[in-house]
Coordinates of C-alpha atoms and ligand atoms in Angstrom, one line a residue:
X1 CA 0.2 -2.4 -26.0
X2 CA 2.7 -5.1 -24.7
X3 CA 3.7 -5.3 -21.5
X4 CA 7.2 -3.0 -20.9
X5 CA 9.1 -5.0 -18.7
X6 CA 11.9 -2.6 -18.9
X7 CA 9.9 0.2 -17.3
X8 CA 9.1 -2.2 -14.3
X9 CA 12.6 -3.8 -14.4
X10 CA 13.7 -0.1 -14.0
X11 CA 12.0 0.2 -10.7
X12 CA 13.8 -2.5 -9.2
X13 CA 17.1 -1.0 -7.7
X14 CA 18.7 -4.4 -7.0
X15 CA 18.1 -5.9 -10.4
X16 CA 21.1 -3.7 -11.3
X17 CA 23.8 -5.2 -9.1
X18 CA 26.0 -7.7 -10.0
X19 CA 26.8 -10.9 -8.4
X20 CA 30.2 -12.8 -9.1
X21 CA 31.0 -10.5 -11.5
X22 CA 28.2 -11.2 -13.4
X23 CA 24.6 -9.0 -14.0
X24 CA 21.9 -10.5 -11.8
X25 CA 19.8 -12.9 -13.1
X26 CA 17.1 -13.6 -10.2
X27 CA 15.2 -16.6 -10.9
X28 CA 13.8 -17.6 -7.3
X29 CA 10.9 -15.3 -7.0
X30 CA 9.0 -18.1 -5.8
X31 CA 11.1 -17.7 -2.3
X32 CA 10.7 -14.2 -2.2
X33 CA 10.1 -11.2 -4.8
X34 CA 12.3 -8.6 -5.2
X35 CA 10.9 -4.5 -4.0
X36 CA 10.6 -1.9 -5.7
X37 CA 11.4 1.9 -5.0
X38 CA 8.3 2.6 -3.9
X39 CA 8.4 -0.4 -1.2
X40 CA 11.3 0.6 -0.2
X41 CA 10.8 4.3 0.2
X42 CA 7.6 4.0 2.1
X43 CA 10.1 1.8 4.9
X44 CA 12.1 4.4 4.5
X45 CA 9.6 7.2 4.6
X46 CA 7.0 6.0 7.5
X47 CA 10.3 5.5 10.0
X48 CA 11.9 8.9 8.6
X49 CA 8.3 10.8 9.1
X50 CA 5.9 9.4 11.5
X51 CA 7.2 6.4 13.6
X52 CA 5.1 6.0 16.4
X53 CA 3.0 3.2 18.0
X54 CA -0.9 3.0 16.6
X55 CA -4.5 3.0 18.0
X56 CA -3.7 4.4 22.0
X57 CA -1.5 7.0 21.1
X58 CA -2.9 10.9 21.9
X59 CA -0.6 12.9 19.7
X60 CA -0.3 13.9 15.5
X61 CA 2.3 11.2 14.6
X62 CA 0.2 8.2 16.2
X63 CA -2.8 9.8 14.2
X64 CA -0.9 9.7 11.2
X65 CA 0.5 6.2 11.6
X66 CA -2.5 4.8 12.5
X67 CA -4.3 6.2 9.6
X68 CA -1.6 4.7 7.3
X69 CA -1.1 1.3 9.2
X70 CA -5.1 0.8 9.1
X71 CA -5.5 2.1 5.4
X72 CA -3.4 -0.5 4.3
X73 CA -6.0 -3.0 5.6
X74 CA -8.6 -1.5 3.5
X75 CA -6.2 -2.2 0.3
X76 CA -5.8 -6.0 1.3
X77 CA -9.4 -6.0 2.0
X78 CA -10.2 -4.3 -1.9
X79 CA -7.4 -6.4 -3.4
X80 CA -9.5 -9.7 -2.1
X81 CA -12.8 -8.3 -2.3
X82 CA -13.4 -9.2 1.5
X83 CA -16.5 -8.2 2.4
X84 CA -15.5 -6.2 5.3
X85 CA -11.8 -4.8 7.0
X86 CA -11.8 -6.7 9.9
X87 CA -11.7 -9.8 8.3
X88 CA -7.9 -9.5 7.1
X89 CA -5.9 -10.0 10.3
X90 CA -2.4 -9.1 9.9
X91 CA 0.3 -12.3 10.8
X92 CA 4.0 -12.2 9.8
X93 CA 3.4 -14.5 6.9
X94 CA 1.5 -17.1 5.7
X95 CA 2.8 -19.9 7.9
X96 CA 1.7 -17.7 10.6
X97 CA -1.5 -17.1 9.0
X98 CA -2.0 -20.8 8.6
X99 CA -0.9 -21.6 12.4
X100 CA -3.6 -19.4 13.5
X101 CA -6.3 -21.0 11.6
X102 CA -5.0 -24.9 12.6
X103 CA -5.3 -23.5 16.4
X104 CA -8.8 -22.6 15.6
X105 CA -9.7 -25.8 14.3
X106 CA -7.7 -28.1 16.6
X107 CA -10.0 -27.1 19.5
X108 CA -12.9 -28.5 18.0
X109 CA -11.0 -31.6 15.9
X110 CA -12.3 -34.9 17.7
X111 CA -11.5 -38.3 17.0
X112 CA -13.5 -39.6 14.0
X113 CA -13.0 -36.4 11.6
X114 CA -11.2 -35.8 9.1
X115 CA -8.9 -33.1 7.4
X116 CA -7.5 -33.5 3.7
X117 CA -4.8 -31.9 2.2
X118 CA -2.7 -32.8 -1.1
X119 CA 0.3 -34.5 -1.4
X120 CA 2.2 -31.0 -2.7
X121 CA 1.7 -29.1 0.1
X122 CA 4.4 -26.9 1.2
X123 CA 5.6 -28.1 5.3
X124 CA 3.4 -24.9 6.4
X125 CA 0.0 -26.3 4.8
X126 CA 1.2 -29.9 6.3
X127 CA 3.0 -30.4 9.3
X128 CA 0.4 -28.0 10.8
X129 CA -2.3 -30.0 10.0
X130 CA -0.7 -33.5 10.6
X131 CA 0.4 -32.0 14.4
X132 CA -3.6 -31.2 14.7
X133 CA -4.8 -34.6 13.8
X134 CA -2.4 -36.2 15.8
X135 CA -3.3 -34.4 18.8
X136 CA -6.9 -35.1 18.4
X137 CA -7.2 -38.7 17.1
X138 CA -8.4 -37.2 13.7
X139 CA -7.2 -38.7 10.2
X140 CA -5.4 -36.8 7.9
X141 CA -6.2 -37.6 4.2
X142 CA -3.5 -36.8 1.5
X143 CA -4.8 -36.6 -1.9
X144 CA -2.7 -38.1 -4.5
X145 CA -1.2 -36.2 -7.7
X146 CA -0.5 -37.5 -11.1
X147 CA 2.9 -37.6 -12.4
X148 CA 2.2 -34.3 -14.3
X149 CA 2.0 -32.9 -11.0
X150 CA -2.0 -32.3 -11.2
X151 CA -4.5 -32.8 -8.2
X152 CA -6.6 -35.8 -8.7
X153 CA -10.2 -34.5 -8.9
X154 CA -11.9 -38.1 -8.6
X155 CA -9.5 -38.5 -5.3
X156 CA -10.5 -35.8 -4.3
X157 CA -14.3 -35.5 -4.2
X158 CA -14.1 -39.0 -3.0
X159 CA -12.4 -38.1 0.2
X160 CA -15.0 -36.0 0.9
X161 CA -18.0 -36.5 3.4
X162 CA -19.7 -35.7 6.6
X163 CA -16.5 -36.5 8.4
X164 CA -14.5 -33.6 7.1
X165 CA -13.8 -30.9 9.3
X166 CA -11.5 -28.8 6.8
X167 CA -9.9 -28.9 3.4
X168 CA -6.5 -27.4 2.7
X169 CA -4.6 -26.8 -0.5
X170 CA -2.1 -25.1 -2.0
X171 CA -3.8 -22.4 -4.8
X172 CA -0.6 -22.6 -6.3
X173 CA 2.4 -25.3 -5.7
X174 CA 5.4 -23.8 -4.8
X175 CA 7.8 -26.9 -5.9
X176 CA 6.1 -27.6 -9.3
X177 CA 3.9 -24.2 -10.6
X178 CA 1.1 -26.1 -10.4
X179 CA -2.1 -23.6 -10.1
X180 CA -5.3 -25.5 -8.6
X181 CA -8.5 -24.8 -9.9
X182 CA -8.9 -23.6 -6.6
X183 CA -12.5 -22.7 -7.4
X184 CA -13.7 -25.8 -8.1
X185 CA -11.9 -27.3 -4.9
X186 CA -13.8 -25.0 -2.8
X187 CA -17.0 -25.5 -4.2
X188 CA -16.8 -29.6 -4.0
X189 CA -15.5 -29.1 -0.4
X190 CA -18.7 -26.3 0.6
X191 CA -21.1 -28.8 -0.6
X192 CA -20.1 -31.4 1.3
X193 CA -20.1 -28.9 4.5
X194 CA -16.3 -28.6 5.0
X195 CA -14.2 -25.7 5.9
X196 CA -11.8 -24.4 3.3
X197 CA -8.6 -23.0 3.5
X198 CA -6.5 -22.2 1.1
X199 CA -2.6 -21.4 1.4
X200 CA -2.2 -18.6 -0.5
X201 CA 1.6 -18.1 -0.5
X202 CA 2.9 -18.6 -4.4
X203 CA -1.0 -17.7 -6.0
X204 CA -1.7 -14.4 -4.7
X205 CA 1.7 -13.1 -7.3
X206 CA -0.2 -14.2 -10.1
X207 CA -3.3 -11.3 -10.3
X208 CA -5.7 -10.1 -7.5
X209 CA -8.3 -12.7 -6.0
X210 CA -11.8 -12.9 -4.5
X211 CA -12.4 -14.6 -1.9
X212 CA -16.2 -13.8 -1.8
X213 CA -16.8 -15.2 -5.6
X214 CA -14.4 -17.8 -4.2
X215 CA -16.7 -19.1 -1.2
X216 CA -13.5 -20.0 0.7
X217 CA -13.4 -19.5 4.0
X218 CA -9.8 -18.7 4.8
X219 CA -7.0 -17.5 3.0
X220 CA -3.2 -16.5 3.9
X221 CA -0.6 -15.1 2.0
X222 CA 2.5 -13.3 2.8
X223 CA 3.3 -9.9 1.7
X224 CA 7.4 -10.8 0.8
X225 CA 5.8 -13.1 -2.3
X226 CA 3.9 -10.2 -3.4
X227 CA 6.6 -7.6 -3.7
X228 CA 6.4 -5.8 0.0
X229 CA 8.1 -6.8 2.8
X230 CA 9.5 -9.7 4.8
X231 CA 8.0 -10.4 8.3
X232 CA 4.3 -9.4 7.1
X233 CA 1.6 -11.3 5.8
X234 CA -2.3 -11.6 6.2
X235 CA -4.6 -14.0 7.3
X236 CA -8.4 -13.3 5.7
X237 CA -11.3 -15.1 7.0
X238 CA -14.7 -14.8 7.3
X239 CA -15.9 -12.9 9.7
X240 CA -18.5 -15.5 11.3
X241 CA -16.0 -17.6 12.0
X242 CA -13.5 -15.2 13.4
X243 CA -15.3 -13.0 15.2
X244 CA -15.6 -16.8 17.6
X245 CA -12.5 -17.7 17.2
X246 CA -10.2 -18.7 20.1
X247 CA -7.9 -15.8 20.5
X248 CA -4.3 -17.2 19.6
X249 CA -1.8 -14.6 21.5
X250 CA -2.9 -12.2 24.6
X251 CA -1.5 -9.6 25.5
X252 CA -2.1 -6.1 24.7
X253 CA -4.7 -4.4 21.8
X254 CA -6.2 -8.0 22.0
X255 CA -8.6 -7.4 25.4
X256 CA -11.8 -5.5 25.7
X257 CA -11.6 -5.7 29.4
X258 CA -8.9 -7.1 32.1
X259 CA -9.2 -7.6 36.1
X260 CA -6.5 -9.2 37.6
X261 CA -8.4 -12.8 37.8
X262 CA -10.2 -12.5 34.0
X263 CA -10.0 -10.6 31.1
X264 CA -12.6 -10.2 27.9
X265 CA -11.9 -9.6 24.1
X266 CA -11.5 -6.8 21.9
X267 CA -13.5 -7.0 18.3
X268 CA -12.1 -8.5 15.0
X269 CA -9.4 -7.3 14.2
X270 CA -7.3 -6.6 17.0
X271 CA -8.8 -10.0 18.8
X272 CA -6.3 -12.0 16.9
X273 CA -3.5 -9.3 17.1
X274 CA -2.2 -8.8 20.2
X275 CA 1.0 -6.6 21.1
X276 CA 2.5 -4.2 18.6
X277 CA 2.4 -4.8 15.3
X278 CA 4.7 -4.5 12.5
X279 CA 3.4 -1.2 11.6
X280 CA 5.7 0.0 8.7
X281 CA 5.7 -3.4 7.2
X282 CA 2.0 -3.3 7.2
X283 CA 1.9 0.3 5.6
X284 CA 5.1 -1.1 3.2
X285 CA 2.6 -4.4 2.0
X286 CA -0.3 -1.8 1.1
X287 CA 1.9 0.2 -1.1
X288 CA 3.3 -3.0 -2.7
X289 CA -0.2 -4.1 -3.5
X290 CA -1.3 -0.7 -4.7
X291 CA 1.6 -0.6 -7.2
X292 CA 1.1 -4.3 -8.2
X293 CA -2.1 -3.5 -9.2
X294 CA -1.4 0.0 -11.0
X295 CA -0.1 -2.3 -13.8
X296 CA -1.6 -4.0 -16.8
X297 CA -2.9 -6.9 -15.1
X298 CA -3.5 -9.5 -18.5
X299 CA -0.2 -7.7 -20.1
X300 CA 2.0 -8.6 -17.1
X301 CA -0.1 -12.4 -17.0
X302 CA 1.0 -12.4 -20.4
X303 CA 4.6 -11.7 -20.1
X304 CA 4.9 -14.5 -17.6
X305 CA 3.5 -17.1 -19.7
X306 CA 5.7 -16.3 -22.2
X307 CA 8.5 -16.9 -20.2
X308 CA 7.1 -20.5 -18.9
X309 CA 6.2 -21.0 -22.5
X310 CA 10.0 -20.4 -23.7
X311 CA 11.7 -22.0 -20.3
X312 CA 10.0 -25.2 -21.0
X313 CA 10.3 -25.1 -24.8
X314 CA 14.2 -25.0 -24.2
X315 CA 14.0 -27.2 -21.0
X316 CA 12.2 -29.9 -22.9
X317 CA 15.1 -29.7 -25.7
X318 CA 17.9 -29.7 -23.4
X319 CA 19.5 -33.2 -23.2
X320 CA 19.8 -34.6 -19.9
X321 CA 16.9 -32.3 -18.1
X322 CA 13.6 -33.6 -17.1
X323 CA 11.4 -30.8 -15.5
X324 CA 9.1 -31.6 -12.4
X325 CA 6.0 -30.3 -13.0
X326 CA 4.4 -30.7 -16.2
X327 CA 1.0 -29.9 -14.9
X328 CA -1.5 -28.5 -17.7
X329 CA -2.1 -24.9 -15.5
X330 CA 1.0 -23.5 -14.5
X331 CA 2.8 -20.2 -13.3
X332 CA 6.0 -19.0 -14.3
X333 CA 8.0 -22.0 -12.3
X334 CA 10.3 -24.4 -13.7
X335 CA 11.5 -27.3 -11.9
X336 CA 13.8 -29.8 -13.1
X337 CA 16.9 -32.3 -12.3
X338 CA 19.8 -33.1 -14.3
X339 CA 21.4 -36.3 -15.2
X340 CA 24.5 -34.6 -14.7
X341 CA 24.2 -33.9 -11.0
X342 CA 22.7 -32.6 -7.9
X343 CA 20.5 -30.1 -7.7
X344 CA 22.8 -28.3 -5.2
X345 CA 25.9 -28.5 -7.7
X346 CA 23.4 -27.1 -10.4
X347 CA 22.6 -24.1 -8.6
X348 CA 26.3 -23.3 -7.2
X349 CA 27.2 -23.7 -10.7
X350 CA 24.5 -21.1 -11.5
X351 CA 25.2 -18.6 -9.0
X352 CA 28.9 -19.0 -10.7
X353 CA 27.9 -16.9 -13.3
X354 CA 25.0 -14.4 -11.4
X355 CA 21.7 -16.8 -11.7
X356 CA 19.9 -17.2 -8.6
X357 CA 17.6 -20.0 -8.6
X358 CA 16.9 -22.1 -5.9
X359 CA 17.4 -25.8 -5.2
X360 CA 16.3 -28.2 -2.7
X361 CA 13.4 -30.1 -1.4
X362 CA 11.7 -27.0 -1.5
X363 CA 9.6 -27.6 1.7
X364 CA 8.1 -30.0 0.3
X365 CA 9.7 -33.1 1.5
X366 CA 7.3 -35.7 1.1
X367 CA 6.6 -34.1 -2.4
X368 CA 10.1 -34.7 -3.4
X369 CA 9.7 -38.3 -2.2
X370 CA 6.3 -38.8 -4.4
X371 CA 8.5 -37.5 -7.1
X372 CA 11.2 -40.3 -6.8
X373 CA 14.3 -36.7 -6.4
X374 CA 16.3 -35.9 -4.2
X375 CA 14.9 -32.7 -4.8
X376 CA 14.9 -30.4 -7.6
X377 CA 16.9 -27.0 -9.1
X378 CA 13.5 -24.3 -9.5
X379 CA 13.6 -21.3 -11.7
X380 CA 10.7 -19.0 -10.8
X381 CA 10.0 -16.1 -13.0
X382 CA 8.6 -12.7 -12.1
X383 CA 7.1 -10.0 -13.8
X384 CA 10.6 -8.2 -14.7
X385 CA 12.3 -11.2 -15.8
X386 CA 12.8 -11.0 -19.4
X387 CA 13.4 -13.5 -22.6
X388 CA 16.2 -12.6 -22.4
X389 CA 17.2 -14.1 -19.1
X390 CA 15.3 -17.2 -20.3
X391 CA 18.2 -18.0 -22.9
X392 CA 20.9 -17.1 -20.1
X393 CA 19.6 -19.3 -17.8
X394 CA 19.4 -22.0 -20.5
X395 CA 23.0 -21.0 -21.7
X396 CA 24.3 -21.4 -18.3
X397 CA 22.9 -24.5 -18.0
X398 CA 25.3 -25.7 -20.6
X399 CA 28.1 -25.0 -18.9
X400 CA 26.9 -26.4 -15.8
X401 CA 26.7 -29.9 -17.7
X402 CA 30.1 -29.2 -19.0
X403 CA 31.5 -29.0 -15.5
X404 CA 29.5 -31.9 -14.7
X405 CA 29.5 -34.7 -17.0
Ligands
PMP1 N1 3.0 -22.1 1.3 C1 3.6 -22.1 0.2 C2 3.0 -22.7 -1.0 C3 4.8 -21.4 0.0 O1 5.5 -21.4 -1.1 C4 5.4 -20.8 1.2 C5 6.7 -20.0 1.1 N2 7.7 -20.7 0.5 C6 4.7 -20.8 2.4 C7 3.5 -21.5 2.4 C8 5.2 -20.2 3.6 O2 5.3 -18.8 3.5 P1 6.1 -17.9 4.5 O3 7.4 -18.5 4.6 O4 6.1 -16.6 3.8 O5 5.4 -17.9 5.8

């Protein structure tokens, strides 16, 4: 059975506006995924039925949001296969995420070690990291790409040795599609008795992970990439490490015990999440997972590398386009600049006539500057785009170098 992208499409509520007079073409799902019903409703429903504040609270509706708020922990934690619920901390997003685990490391970062990361990291998976080396005397090594936009493996396991503290990479590039064989990364980096952290953000769209088979030892992702909410993301690690971690925030939830001159720490979770948290966002991500994964997981893989396979079929034949990101593994993104003119005119032009891409450096400056652009126009594709919007795009793209030229 094919995958039936109109029955998802049809859950989508805002898929049936238009924009400039025009039906909505939304092409930048790599920014952020639109929500279906069922997202919405439970917002809708958790603030309409059992709003209250979780864990202290002795009355029915702080039961009842408690048991929601803490059961969507134990979806992230299936969805991942982590080997136990208090190893998925809940941040507002991956850069939080990723914050968290760079002010774990920092403490112990000395002059002499080393961190690596890849030259397409997103500014979350880099600035972080630079800040920490600078602060500690530590080097930061950047491991090149190829001009397709793949990692170089040799590079790579070069760079690493007894000096390396922590490796971090993207699982999948946000500015070029490229998806790492994140796998292999992690094993190289194990063996030579590094961390591993991997940023999360753009793979985690693309079909559940494990991050026990993985043999990573942190990864973040944020729940607006994954069809839930803004403002809500997670940060899983392994529990070893956490459970020593240097808390990050105090406050409330966070403390075991508090005098006025000391205080101790609560357990894993709650010792890296302190104040109130974003309770209906957290309940709103576990639904968004639960419906992600109530659909045909190798249909909708399927559907989108169709609509790579037929974006870059007519990308490659348009006259003028060169797309960024020709890496051999890809998801359903499609980067590319036009002789024509800026990226920012192309995607104006776009929106013109309903298409919503997104254009820019992408947060990934020093990417762009590898790349020799200015930056780039990105179409990303989700699981109810259609071929049909494929050819639109393409068609619209015509005019653009109409206007242009
Ligand atoms: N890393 C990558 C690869 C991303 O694409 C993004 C989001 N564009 C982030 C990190 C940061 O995610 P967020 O803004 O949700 O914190």
């Amino acid at each position: 059975m094919s995958f039936d992208v109109a029955a998802v499409r049809a859950q989508f509520p805002i898929l049936n506006r238009e924009v400039n007079g025009k039906p909505l073409v939304y092409l930048d799902n790599a920014a952020t995924t639109q929500k279906p019903q069922c997202v919405i409703d439970a917002l809708v429903d958790y603030y309409s039925t059992c709003n209250s504040n979780v864990h202290r609270g002795a009355h029915k509706l702080a039961d009842e949001a408690t048991r929601r708020y803490e059961g969507a922990r134990d979806i992230v934690a299936g969805f991942i296969n982590a080997s136990a619920r208090e190893e998925v901390i809940w941040t507002s997003g991956t850069t939080e995420s990723i914050n968290i685990i760079t002010h774990g490391i920092a403490q112990q970062l000395k002059a002499g070690d080393e961190v690596v990361v890849t030259e397409m990291e997103h500014h979350a998976n880099l600035v972080t990291w630079q800040q920490a080396c600078k602060q500690a005397g530590a080097a930061l090594k950047v491991i090149p790409i190829s001009d397709l936009g793949e990692l170089d493996l040799e590079s790579y396991k070069a760079a690493l040795n007894e000096k390396t503290r922590i490796v971090a990479f993207p699982h999948v590039s946000n500015a070029l599609g490229t998806l790492n064989p994140i796998a292999d990364l992690t094993r190289w980096a194990k063996d030579a008795g590094a961390l591993v952290a991997i940023d999360g953000a753009q793979g985690i769209a693309h079909g559940a992970i494990d991050v026990q088979a993985l043999g990573c030892d942190f990864y973040s992702f944020s729940a607006h990439k994954l069809f839930g909410p803004t403002g809500m993301g997670v940060l899983w690690g392994r529990k070893e490490l956490l459970a020593e971690w240097p808390v990050w925030k105090t406050g409330g939830e966070m403390i075991a015990t508090v005098t006025y001159q000391d205080a101790t720490w609560n357990e894993l979770p709650y010792r890296l999440e302190a104040g109130t948290p974003n309770i209906a966002d957290a309940i709103a991500m576990g639904v968004a997972i639960e419906w992600f994964q109530s659909l045909d997981q190798d249909g909708l893989k399927q559907h989108e590398a169709k609509l790579l396979a037929r974006a870059t079929e007519l990308a490659e034949d348009f006259e003028g386009l060169t797309i960024i990101g020709n890496a051999k593994d890809k998801v359903g993104v499609l980067s590319f600049v036009m002789d024509s003119g800026h990226p920012a005119d192309i995607g104006f032009l776009l929106d013109k006539q309903g298409i919503a891409i997104r254009t820019g450096h992408h947060c990934a400056e020093p990417l762009m500057g590898r790349l020799n652009v200015p930056g780039t126009a990105r179409a990303s594709f989700s699981i109810y785009n259609t071929l049909d919007e494929v050819e639109q795009l393409f068609t619209a793209l015509k005019k653009v170098r109409m206007m242009l030229e």
